Short mmCIF file of N, CA, C and O in Angstrom, two decimals:
data_model
loop_
_atom_site.label_atom_id
_atom_site.label_comp_id
_atom_site.label_asym_id
_atom_site.label_seq_id
_atom_site.Cartn_x
_atom_site.Cartn_y
_atom_site.Cartn_z
N MET A 1 -95.80 -8.42 -69.90
CA MET A 1 -94.90 -7.62 -70.71
C MET A 1 -95.38 -6.16 -70.72
O MET A 1 -96.56 -5.89 -70.63
N ASN A 2 -94.48 -5.27 -70.89
CA ASN A 2 -94.75 -3.84 -70.94
C ASN A 2 -95.53 -3.53 -72.22
O ASN A 2 -95.31 -4.14 -73.26
N ARG A 3 -96.42 -2.56 -72.16
CA ARG A 3 -97.25 -2.22 -73.33
C ARG A 3 -96.40 -1.72 -74.49
O ARG A 3 -96.68 -2.03 -75.65
N SER A 4 -95.34 -0.95 -74.21
CA SER A 4 -94.50 -0.44 -75.29
C SER A 4 -93.71 -1.57 -75.95
O SER A 4 -93.50 -1.56 -77.17
N ILE A 5 -93.31 -2.56 -75.15
CA ILE A 5 -92.60 -3.70 -75.73
C ILE A 5 -93.54 -4.52 -76.61
O ILE A 5 -93.16 -4.97 -77.69
N GLU A 6 -94.77 -4.68 -76.15
CA GLU A 6 -95.77 -5.40 -76.95
C GLU A 6 -96.04 -4.66 -78.27
O GLU A 6 -96.16 -5.28 -79.32
N ALA A 7 -96.12 -3.34 -78.21
CA ALA A 7 -96.35 -2.54 -79.41
C ALA A 7 -95.19 -2.69 -80.39
O ALA A 7 -95.39 -2.82 -81.60
N LEU A 8 -93.95 -2.67 -79.86
CA LEU A 8 -92.78 -2.85 -80.72
C LEU A 8 -92.77 -4.24 -81.36
O LEU A 8 -92.47 -4.39 -82.54
N ALA A 9 -93.10 -5.25 -80.58
CA ALA A 9 -93.14 -6.62 -81.10
C ALA A 9 -94.19 -6.77 -82.18
O ALA A 9 -93.96 -7.39 -83.22
N THR A 10 -95.33 -6.15 -81.97
CA THR A 10 -96.41 -6.19 -82.96
C THR A 10 -96.00 -5.48 -84.25
O THR A 10 -96.22 -5.99 -85.36
N ALA A 11 -95.38 -4.32 -84.11
CA ALA A 11 -94.94 -3.56 -85.28
C ALA A 11 -93.86 -4.32 -86.04
O ALA A 11 -93.88 -4.36 -87.28
N THR A 12 -92.96 -4.95 -85.32
CA THR A 12 -91.90 -5.72 -85.96
C THR A 12 -92.49 -6.90 -86.73
O THR A 12 -92.10 -7.18 -87.86
N ARG A 13 -93.42 -7.61 -86.10
CA ARG A 13 -94.07 -8.75 -86.75
C ARG A 13 -94.82 -8.30 -88.00
O ARG A 13 -94.73 -8.94 -89.06
N ARG A 14 -95.51 -7.16 -87.91
CA ARG A 14 -96.26 -6.65 -89.06
C ARG A 14 -95.32 -6.26 -90.21
O ARG A 14 -95.58 -6.57 -91.36
N ARG A 15 -94.18 -5.60 -89.88
CA ARG A 15 -93.20 -5.24 -90.92
C ARG A 15 -92.62 -6.48 -91.59
O ARG A 15 -92.45 -6.52 -92.81
N ARG A 16 -92.32 -7.51 -90.79
CA ARG A 16 -91.77 -8.74 -91.35
C ARG A 16 -92.79 -9.42 -92.28
O ARG A 16 -92.45 -9.86 -93.37
N GLU A 17 -94.04 -9.46 -91.85
CA GLU A 17 -95.08 -10.07 -92.67
C GLU A 17 -95.27 -9.29 -93.97
O GLU A 17 -95.46 -9.89 -95.04
N GLN A 18 -95.21 -7.97 -93.91
CA GLN A 18 -95.34 -7.15 -95.12
C GLN A 18 -94.15 -7.41 -96.06
O GLN A 18 -94.33 -7.51 -97.28
N ALA A 19 -92.96 -7.51 -95.50
CA ALA A 19 -91.78 -7.76 -96.33
C ALA A 19 -91.87 -9.14 -96.97
O ALA A 19 -91.55 -9.31 -98.15
N GLU A 20 -92.31 -10.14 -96.20
CA GLU A 20 -92.46 -11.49 -96.75
C GLU A 20 -93.48 -11.50 -97.88
O GLU A 20 -93.27 -12.12 -98.93
N SER A 21 -94.57 -10.79 -97.67
CA SER A 21 -95.61 -10.70 -98.70
C SER A 21 -95.08 -10.02 -99.96
O SER A 21 -95.35 -10.46 -101.08
N ALA A 22 -94.29 -8.96 -99.78
CA ALA A 22 -93.73 -8.24 -100.93
C ALA A 22 -92.76 -9.14 -101.70
O ALA A 22 -92.75 -9.13 -102.95
N VAL A 23 -91.97 -9.92 -101.00
CA VAL A 23 -91.03 -10.83 -101.68
C VAL A 23 -91.80 -11.91 -102.43
O VAL A 23 -91.45 -12.25 -103.57
N GLU A 24 -92.85 -12.44 -101.81
CA GLU A 24 -93.65 -13.46 -102.49
C GLU A 24 -94.30 -12.89 -103.75
O GLU A 24 -94.36 -13.57 -104.79
N LYS A 25 -94.78 -11.65 -103.70
CA LYS A 25 -95.35 -11.01 -104.88
C LYS A 25 -94.29 -10.81 -105.96
O LYS A 25 -94.54 -11.02 -107.15
N ALA A 26 -93.08 -10.41 -105.56
CA ALA A 26 -92.00 -10.23 -106.52
C ALA A 26 -91.62 -11.56 -107.16
O ALA A 26 -91.33 -11.62 -108.37
N LEU A 27 -91.60 -12.63 -106.38
CA LEU A 27 -91.32 -13.96 -106.94
C LEU A 27 -92.40 -14.37 -107.94
O LEU A 27 -92.09 -14.90 -109.01
N LYS A 28 -93.64 -14.10 -107.59
CA LYS A 28 -94.76 -14.43 -108.48
C LYS A 28 -94.64 -13.66 -109.80
O LYS A 28 -94.81 -14.22 -110.89
N ALA A 29 -94.30 -12.39 -109.71
CA ALA A 29 -94.12 -11.56 -110.91
C ALA A 29 -92.92 -12.06 -111.72
O ALA A 29 -92.97 -12.09 -112.96
N ALA A 30 -91.86 -12.46 -111.05
CA ALA A 30 -90.67 -12.95 -111.75
C ALA A 30 -90.96 -14.25 -112.47
O ALA A 30 -90.42 -14.49 -113.56
N ARG A 31 -91.79 -15.09 -111.90
CA ARG A 31 -92.15 -16.36 -112.57
C ARG A 31 -92.91 -16.09 -113.87
O ARG A 31 -92.79 -16.84 -114.83
N LYS A 32 -93.67 -15.01 -113.90
CA LYS A 32 -94.47 -14.69 -115.09
C LYS A 32 -93.63 -14.03 -116.19
O LYS A 32 -93.92 -14.21 -117.36
N THR A 33 -92.61 -13.25 -115.82
CA THR A 33 -91.89 -12.46 -116.81
C THR A 33 -90.79 -13.22 -117.54
O THR A 33 -90.37 -12.82 -118.60
N ARG A 34 -90.27 -14.27 -116.96
CA ARG A 34 -89.19 -15.06 -117.58
C ARG A 34 -87.87 -14.29 -117.69
O ARG A 34 -87.07 -14.55 -118.56
N THR A 35 -87.67 -13.30 -116.84
CA THR A 35 -86.40 -12.57 -116.84
C THR A 35 -85.43 -13.27 -115.89
O THR A 35 -85.85 -14.03 -115.03
N PRO A 36 -84.14 -13.01 -116.05
CA PRO A 36 -83.18 -13.62 -115.13
C PRO A 36 -83.47 -13.19 -113.69
O PRO A 36 -83.87 -12.05 -113.43
N VAL A 37 -83.27 -14.12 -112.77
CA VAL A 37 -83.62 -13.88 -111.37
C VAL A 37 -82.36 -13.94 -110.52
O VAL A 37 -81.49 -14.78 -110.72
N SER A 38 -82.29 -13.02 -109.57
CA SER A 38 -81.23 -13.04 -108.56
C SER A 38 -81.83 -12.54 -107.25
O SER A 38 -82.92 -11.97 -107.24
N VAL A 39 -81.12 -12.79 -106.17
CA VAL A 39 -81.60 -12.31 -104.88
C VAL A 39 -81.71 -10.78 -104.92
O VAL A 39 -82.69 -10.21 -104.42
N ALA A 40 -80.73 -10.15 -105.54
CA ALA A 40 -80.75 -8.68 -105.61
C ALA A 40 -81.95 -8.17 -106.41
O ALA A 40 -82.58 -7.18 -106.02
N SER A 41 -82.27 -8.83 -107.52
CA SER A 41 -83.39 -8.35 -108.34
C SER A 41 -84.73 -8.53 -107.61
O SER A 41 -85.60 -7.66 -107.68
N ILE A 42 -84.88 -9.64 -106.90
CA ILE A 42 -86.11 -9.87 -106.14
C ILE A 42 -86.20 -8.88 -104.98
O ILE A 42 -87.25 -8.30 -104.72
N ALA A 43 -85.09 -8.66 -104.30
CA ALA A 43 -85.09 -7.70 -103.18
C ALA A 43 -85.43 -6.30 -103.67
O ALA A 43 -86.20 -5.58 -103.03
N ARG A 44 -84.87 -5.94 -104.82
CA ARG A 44 -85.14 -4.61 -105.39
C ARG A 44 -86.63 -4.49 -105.74
O ARG A 44 -87.27 -3.48 -105.45
N ALA A 45 -87.18 -5.54 -106.36
CA ALA A 45 -88.59 -5.50 -106.76
C ALA A 45 -89.52 -5.47 -105.53
O ALA A 45 -90.58 -4.85 -105.57
N ALA A 46 -89.10 -6.13 -104.46
CA ALA A 46 -89.94 -6.18 -103.26
C ALA A 46 -89.71 -4.99 -102.33
O ALA A 46 -90.49 -4.77 -101.41
N GLY A 47 -88.63 -4.26 -102.55
CA GLY A 47 -88.33 -3.12 -101.68
C GLY A 47 -87.78 -3.55 -100.32
O GLY A 47 -88.01 -2.88 -99.32
N VAL A 48 -87.07 -4.67 -100.31
CA VAL A 48 -86.45 -5.15 -99.07
C VAL A 48 -84.95 -5.27 -99.30
O VAL A 48 -84.47 -5.18 -100.43
N SER A 49 -84.21 -5.53 -98.23
CA SER A 49 -82.77 -5.69 -98.37
C SER A 49 -82.45 -7.12 -98.80
O SER A 49 -83.23 -8.05 -98.55
N THR A 50 -81.32 -7.27 -99.45
CA THR A 50 -80.89 -8.62 -99.83
C THR A 50 -80.63 -9.45 -98.58
O THR A 50 -80.86 -10.66 -98.58
N ASP A 51 -80.17 -8.81 -97.53
CA ASP A 51 -79.91 -9.50 -96.27
C ASP A 51 -81.19 -10.15 -95.74
O ASP A 51 -81.14 -11.26 -95.20
N PHE A 52 -82.31 -9.49 -95.89
CA PHE A 52 -83.58 -10.05 -95.44
C PHE A 52 -83.84 -11.37 -96.15
O PHE A 52 -84.24 -12.36 -95.52
N ILE A 53 -83.62 -11.42 -97.44
CA ILE A 53 -83.86 -12.65 -98.20
C ILE A 53 -82.82 -13.71 -97.85
O ILE A 53 -83.16 -14.88 -97.64
N TYR A 54 -81.56 -13.32 -97.78
CA TYR A 54 -80.51 -14.30 -97.48
C TYR A 54 -80.71 -14.94 -96.11
O TYR A 54 -80.40 -16.11 -95.92
N ARG A 55 -81.24 -14.20 -95.15
CA ARG A 55 -81.42 -14.73 -93.80
C ARG A 55 -82.76 -15.44 -93.61
O ARG A 55 -82.95 -16.11 -92.60
N HIS A 56 -83.66 -15.32 -94.57
CA HIS A 56 -84.98 -15.91 -94.41
C HIS A 56 -84.93 -17.40 -94.76
O HIS A 56 -84.51 -17.77 -95.87
N PRO A 57 -85.37 -18.26 -93.86
CA PRO A 57 -85.24 -19.71 -94.10
C PRO A 57 -86.17 -20.26 -95.18
O PRO A 57 -85.91 -21.33 -95.72
N VAL A 58 -87.22 -19.55 -95.52
CA VAL A 58 -88.17 -20.04 -96.51
C VAL A 58 -88.01 -19.33 -97.85
O VAL A 58 -88.03 -19.97 -98.92
N LEU A 59 -87.84 -18.01 -97.81
CA LEU A 59 -87.79 -17.24 -99.06
C LEU A 59 -86.50 -17.47 -99.84
O LEU A 59 -86.52 -17.54 -101.07
N ARG A 60 -85.37 -17.58 -99.15
CA ARG A 60 -84.10 -17.76 -99.86
C ARG A 60 -84.10 -19.03 -100.72
O ARG A 60 -83.73 -18.94 -101.90
N PRO A 61 -84.52 -20.18 -100.21
CA PRO A 61 -84.55 -21.37 -101.09
C PRO A 61 -85.49 -21.19 -102.29
O PRO A 61 -85.20 -21.70 -103.38
N GLN A 62 -86.58 -20.44 -102.10
CA GLN A 62 -87.49 -20.20 -103.22
C GLN A 62 -86.82 -19.37 -104.30
O GLN A 62 -86.93 -19.66 -105.50
N VAL A 63 -86.12 -18.31 -103.90
CA VAL A 63 -85.42 -17.45 -104.86
C VAL A 63 -84.33 -18.24 -105.56
O VAL A 63 -84.19 -18.17 -106.80
N GLU A 64 -83.56 -19.01 -104.81
CA GLU A 64 -82.48 -19.79 -105.42
C GLU A 64 -83.00 -20.85 -106.37
O GLU A 64 -82.43 -21.09 -107.43
N ALA A 65 -84.11 -21.49 -106.00
CA ALA A 65 -84.70 -22.50 -106.88
C ALA A 65 -85.18 -21.87 -108.18
O ALA A 65 -84.96 -22.42 -109.27
N LEU A 66 -85.82 -20.70 -108.10
CA LEU A 66 -86.27 -20.01 -109.30
C LEU A 66 -85.08 -19.58 -110.15
O LEU A 66 -85.10 -19.70 -111.37
N ARG A 67 -84.02 -19.10 -109.50
CA ARG A 67 -82.82 -18.70 -110.23
C ARG A 67 -82.21 -19.89 -110.97
O ARG A 67 -81.86 -19.79 -112.14
N ARG A 68 -82.09 -21.03 -110.29
CA ARG A 68 -81.53 -22.23 -110.94
C ARG A 68 -82.41 -22.70 -112.09
O ARG A 68 -81.93 -23.04 -113.16
N ALA A 69 -83.72 -22.72 -111.85
CA ALA A 69 -84.65 -23.16 -112.89
C ALA A 69 -84.58 -22.24 -114.10
O ALA A 69 -84.60 -22.69 -115.25
N ARG A 70 -84.48 -20.94 -113.85
CA ARG A 70 -84.42 -19.97 -114.94
C ARG A 70 -83.13 -20.12 -115.71
O ARG A 70 -83.10 -20.09 -116.92
N ARG A 71 -82.02 -20.32 -114.99
CA ARG A 71 -80.71 -20.47 -115.63
C ARG A 71 -80.68 -21.74 -116.47
O ARG A 71 -80.18 -21.74 -117.59
N ASP A 72 -81.23 -22.83 -115.96
CA ASP A 72 -81.20 -24.10 -116.67
C ASP A 72 -82.18 -24.14 -117.84
O ASP A 72 -82.00 -24.90 -118.78
N ALA A 73 -83.21 -23.30 -117.78
CA ALA A 73 -84.24 -23.33 -118.82
C ALA A 73 -83.95 -22.43 -120.01
O ALA A 73 -84.66 -22.47 -121.00
N ILE A 74 -82.90 -21.62 -119.94
CA ILE A 74 -82.61 -20.70 -121.04
C ILE A 74 -82.02 -21.50 -122.20
O ILE A 74 -80.91 -22.02 -122.10
N PRO A 75 -82.75 -21.64 -123.32
CA PRO A 75 -82.24 -22.43 -124.43
C PRO A 75 -81.20 -21.65 -125.23
O PRO A 75 -81.28 -20.43 -125.36
N GLY A 76 -80.20 -22.37 -125.72
CA GLY A 76 -79.20 -21.75 -126.57
C GLY A 76 -78.26 -20.83 -125.84
O GLY A 76 -77.56 -20.04 -126.46
N ASP A 77 -78.23 -20.90 -124.55
CA ASP A 77 -77.33 -20.05 -123.77
C ASP A 77 -75.92 -20.61 -123.87
O ASP A 77 -75.61 -21.66 -123.35
N ALA A 78 -75.04 -19.89 -124.52
CA ALA A 78 -73.68 -20.37 -124.75
C ALA A 78 -72.89 -20.48 -123.47
O ALA A 78 -71.97 -21.28 -123.36
N ALA A 79 -73.24 -19.68 -122.48
CA ALA A 79 -72.47 -19.71 -121.23
C ALA A 79 -72.69 -20.99 -120.45
O ALA A 79 -71.87 -21.36 -119.63
N HIS A 80 -73.79 -21.70 -120.73
CA HIS A 80 -74.08 -22.91 -119.98
C HIS A 80 -74.08 -24.15 -120.86
O HIS A 80 -74.43 -25.22 -120.41
N ALA A 81 -73.71 -24.03 -122.10
CA ALA A 81 -73.63 -25.19 -122.98
C ALA A 81 -72.45 -26.06 -122.54
O ALA A 81 -71.43 -25.55 -122.10
N PRO A 82 -72.57 -27.38 -122.68
CA PRO A 82 -71.47 -28.26 -122.28
C PRO A 82 -70.17 -27.94 -123.02
O PRO A 82 -69.10 -27.99 -122.43
N ASP A 83 -70.26 -27.60 -124.32
CA ASP A 83 -69.05 -27.27 -125.07
C ASP A 83 -68.40 -26.00 -124.53
O ASP A 83 -67.18 -25.91 -124.44
N ALA A 84 -69.20 -25.03 -124.19
CA ALA A 84 -68.67 -23.78 -123.65
C ALA A 84 -68.02 -24.02 -122.29
O ALA A 84 -66.97 -23.45 -121.99
N GLU A 85 -68.64 -24.88 -121.49
CA GLU A 85 -68.06 -25.19 -120.18
C GLU A 85 -66.74 -25.92 -120.34
O GLU A 85 -65.78 -25.65 -119.62
N ALA A 86 -66.67 -26.85 -121.29
CA ALA A 86 -65.43 -27.58 -121.53
C ALA A 86 -64.34 -26.63 -122.04
O ALA A 86 -63.18 -26.73 -121.62
N ALA A 87 -64.72 -25.71 -122.93
CA ALA A 87 -63.75 -24.75 -123.45
C ALA A 87 -63.25 -23.83 -122.34
O ALA A 87 -62.06 -23.54 -122.25
N ALA A 88 -64.16 -23.40 -121.50
CA ALA A 88 -63.77 -22.53 -120.38
C ALA A 88 -62.85 -23.29 -119.43
O ALA A 88 -61.86 -22.75 -118.94
N SER A 89 -63.16 -24.55 -119.20
CA SER A 89 -62.33 -25.36 -118.32
C SER A 89 -60.94 -25.56 -118.91
O SER A 89 -59.93 -25.47 -118.21
N ALA A 90 -60.88 -25.82 -120.21
CA ALA A 90 -59.58 -25.98 -120.88
C ALA A 90 -58.79 -24.67 -120.84
O ALA A 90 -57.57 -24.68 -120.63
N LEU A 91 -59.48 -23.57 -121.02
CA LEU A 91 -58.82 -22.27 -120.96
C LEU A 91 -58.24 -22.02 -119.57
O LEU A 91 -57.10 -21.57 -119.43
N VAL A 92 -59.01 -22.33 -118.55
CA VAL A 92 -58.54 -22.14 -117.18
C VAL A 92 -57.31 -23.02 -116.93
O VAL A 92 -56.33 -22.57 -116.34
N ARG A 93 -57.37 -24.28 -117.38
CA ARG A 93 -56.22 -25.18 -117.21
C ARG A 93 -54.99 -24.64 -117.91
O ARG A 93 -53.89 -24.63 -117.36
N ARG A 94 -55.16 -24.18 -119.16
CA ARG A 94 -54.03 -23.67 -119.93
C ARG A 94 -53.44 -22.42 -119.28
O ARG A 94 -52.21 -22.28 -119.15
N LEU A 95 -54.29 -21.51 -118.83
CA LEU A 95 -53.80 -20.31 -118.18
C LEU A 95 -53.12 -20.63 -116.84
O LEU A 95 -52.11 -20.00 -116.49
N THR A 96 -53.64 -21.61 -116.13
CA THR A 96 -53.01 -22.02 -114.87
C THR A 96 -51.63 -22.59 -115.13
O THR A 96 -50.68 -22.29 -114.41
N GLN A 97 -51.51 -23.41 -116.17
CA GLN A 97 -50.20 -23.97 -116.52
C GLN A 97 -49.23 -22.86 -116.93
O GLN A 97 -48.06 -22.88 -116.57
N GLN A 98 -49.73 -21.91 -117.70
CA GLN A 98 -48.88 -20.79 -118.14
C GLN A 98 -48.41 -19.96 -116.93
O GLN A 98 -47.24 -19.58 -116.85
N LEU A 99 -49.31 -19.72 -115.99
CA LEU A 99 -48.93 -18.98 -114.79
C LEU A 99 -47.89 -19.74 -113.97
O LEU A 99 -46.94 -19.15 -113.46
N ALA A 100 -48.07 -21.05 -113.87
CA ALA A 100 -47.10 -21.86 -113.13
C ALA A 100 -45.73 -21.79 -113.80
O ALA A 100 -44.70 -21.67 -113.12
N ALA A 101 -45.69 -21.87 -115.13
CA ALA A 101 -44.42 -21.79 -115.85
C ALA A 101 -43.78 -20.41 -115.65
O ALA A 101 -42.56 -20.31 -115.43
N ASP A 102 -44.58 -19.35 -115.72
CA ASP A 102 -44.05 -18.00 -115.50
C ASP A 102 -43.49 -17.85 -114.09
O ASP A 102 -42.43 -17.25 -113.89
N ARG A 103 -44.21 -18.39 -113.11
CA ARG A 103 -43.73 -18.29 -111.73
C ARG A 103 -42.41 -19.04 -111.57
O ARG A 103 -41.49 -18.55 -110.90
N ARG A 104 -42.31 -20.22 -112.17
CA ARG A 104 -41.07 -21.00 -112.11
C ARG A 104 -39.91 -20.21 -112.72
O ARG A 104 -38.82 -20.11 -112.15
N LYS A 105 -40.18 -19.63 -113.90
CA LYS A 105 -39.16 -18.84 -114.60
C LYS A 105 -38.72 -17.64 -113.75
O LYS A 105 -37.53 -17.37 -113.61
N HIS A 106 -39.68 -16.95 -113.15
CA HIS A 106 -39.36 -15.79 -112.33
C HIS A 106 -38.57 -16.19 -111.08
O HIS A 106 -37.65 -15.48 -110.68
N ARG A 107 -38.94 -17.33 -110.48
CA ARG A 107 -38.18 -17.80 -109.31
C ARG A 107 -36.73 -18.08 -109.69
O ARG A 107 -35.81 -17.74 -108.94
N GLU A 108 -36.52 -18.70 -110.86
CA GLU A 108 -35.16 -18.99 -111.32
C GLU A 108 -34.39 -17.69 -111.57
O GLU A 108 -33.21 -17.58 -111.19
N GLU A 109 -35.03 -16.71 -112.20
CA GLU A 109 -34.38 -15.43 -112.45
C GLU A 109 -34.01 -14.73 -111.13
O GLU A 109 -32.92 -14.18 -111.00
N VAL A 110 -34.91 -14.78 -110.17
CA VAL A 110 -34.63 -14.16 -108.87
C VAL A 110 -33.46 -14.86 -108.20
O VAL A 110 -32.57 -14.21 -107.63
N ALA A 111 -33.42 -16.19 -108.28
CA ALA A 111 -32.30 -16.93 -107.68
C ALA A 111 -30.98 -16.54 -108.35
O ALA A 111 -29.96 -16.35 -107.67
N GLN A 112 -30.99 -16.41 -109.69
CA GLN A 112 -29.77 -16.01 -110.41
C GLN A 112 -29.35 -14.59 -110.01
O GLN A 112 -28.17 -14.31 -109.79
N LEU A 113 -30.31 -13.69 -109.91
CA LEU A 113 -30.00 -12.32 -109.52
C LEU A 113 -29.48 -12.25 -108.08
O LEU A 113 -28.55 -11.48 -107.79
N GLN A 114 -30.04 -13.04 -107.21
CA GLN A 114 -29.54 -13.06 -105.83
C GLN A 114 -28.11 -13.59 -105.77
O GLN A 114 -27.28 -13.07 -105.02
N ALA A 115 -27.83 -14.62 -106.59
CA ALA A 115 -26.47 -15.17 -106.62
C ALA A 115 -25.50 -14.11 -107.16
O ALA A 115 -24.39 -13.95 -106.63
N ALA A 116 -25.90 -13.40 -108.22
CA ALA A 116 -25.05 -12.36 -108.79
C ALA A 116 -24.84 -11.23 -107.78
O ALA A 116 -23.72 -10.69 -107.65
N LEU A 117 -25.87 -10.88 -107.04
CA LEU A 117 -25.75 -9.84 -106.02
C LEU A 117 -24.80 -10.28 -104.91
O LEU A 117 -23.96 -9.49 -104.46
N ALA A 118 -24.92 -11.52 -104.50
CA ALA A 118 -24.02 -12.02 -103.46
C ALA A 118 -22.57 -12.00 -103.95
O ALA A 118 -21.66 -11.63 -103.21
N ALA A 119 -22.36 -12.38 -105.23
CA ALA A 119 -21.01 -12.36 -105.79
C ALA A 119 -20.49 -10.92 -105.84
O ALA A 119 -19.32 -10.66 -105.52
N ALA A 120 -21.32 -9.98 -106.23
CA ALA A 120 -20.91 -8.58 -106.29
C ALA A 120 -20.57 -8.06 -104.89
O ALA A 120 -19.58 -7.33 -104.72
N HIS A 121 -21.36 -8.42 -103.90
CA HIS A 121 -21.04 -8.02 -102.53
C HIS A 121 -19.70 -8.60 -102.09
O HIS A 121 -18.90 -7.92 -101.44
N GLY A 122 -19.46 -9.85 -102.47
CA GLY A 122 -18.18 -10.48 -102.14
C GLY A 122 -17.01 -9.75 -102.79
O GLY A 122 -15.97 -9.51 -102.16
N GLU A 123 -17.18 -9.38 -104.06
CA GLU A 123 -16.12 -8.66 -104.76
C GLU A 123 -15.89 -7.29 -104.14
O GLU A 123 -14.75 -6.85 -103.97
N LEU A 124 -16.97 -6.60 -103.79
CA LEU A 124 -16.83 -5.29 -103.15
C LEU A 124 -16.10 -5.42 -101.81
O LEU A 124 -15.23 -4.61 -101.48
N LEU A 125 -16.42 -6.45 -101.05
CA LEU A 125 -15.75 -6.66 -99.78
C LEU A 125 -14.26 -6.92 -99.99
O LEU A 125 -13.41 -6.36 -99.28
N ALA A 126 -13.96 -7.73 -101.00
CA ALA A 126 -12.55 -8.03 -101.29
C ALA A 126 -11.81 -6.77 -101.73
O ALA A 126 -10.67 -6.53 -101.32
N LEU A 127 -12.45 -5.93 -102.54
CA LEU A 127 -11.82 -4.69 -102.98
C LEU A 127 -11.61 -3.74 -101.81
O LEU A 127 -10.56 -3.07 -101.72
N ARG A 128 -12.56 -3.64 -100.90
CA ARG A 128 -12.41 -2.77 -99.73
C ARG A 128 -11.25 -3.24 -98.86
O ARG A 128 -10.48 -2.43 -98.36
N ARG A 129 -11.17 -4.53 -98.68
CA ARG A 129 -10.08 -5.07 -97.87
C ARG A 129 -8.72 -4.82 -98.55
O ARG A 129 -7.74 -4.53 -97.88
N HIS A 130 -8.72 -4.95 -99.88
CA HIS A 130 -7.48 -4.73 -100.63
C HIS A 130 -7.03 -3.27 -100.54
O HIS A 130 -5.85 -2.97 -100.43
N LEU A 131 -8.03 -2.33 -100.57
CA LEU A 131 -7.71 -0.92 -100.49
C LEU A 131 -7.25 -0.54 -99.08
O LEU A 131 -6.45 0.40 -98.91
N GLN A 132 -7.75 -1.22 -98.08
CA GLN A 132 -7.36 -0.90 -96.70
C GLN A 132 -5.94 -1.39 -96.37
O GLN A 132 -5.33 -0.93 -95.44
N GLU A 133 -5.41 -2.32 -97.13
CA GLU A 133 -4.07 -2.86 -96.85
C GLU A 133 -2.99 -1.92 -97.22
O GLU A 133 -2.76 -1.00 -97.67
#
């Protein structure tokens, strides 16, 4: 291999190892602080791109596992309580039904308006023909 290619490969490997080390340090710090964890927060703390973490086969599962563990361990969190989830689900169902009813109503109104427009066009045509006679 060419010496310059070897130098580039070595530099790339060293940068990747430094980035991996920085992410591992950020994960370690996040485990100690008990703050909410996301890929973006870990990437920001490590000084790497989120793409680096998302594409990494080892670091991404670690970040996601910590995020899930942190989310599940937050006591009294109303956003993840079973009652809150059921209420949110019922709300979504109710809003979906309301949207479906509104769409049905609007479709019927559009059909009525199209029928009235067709009738008006027919009347205009009849009047034009009558005036031409």
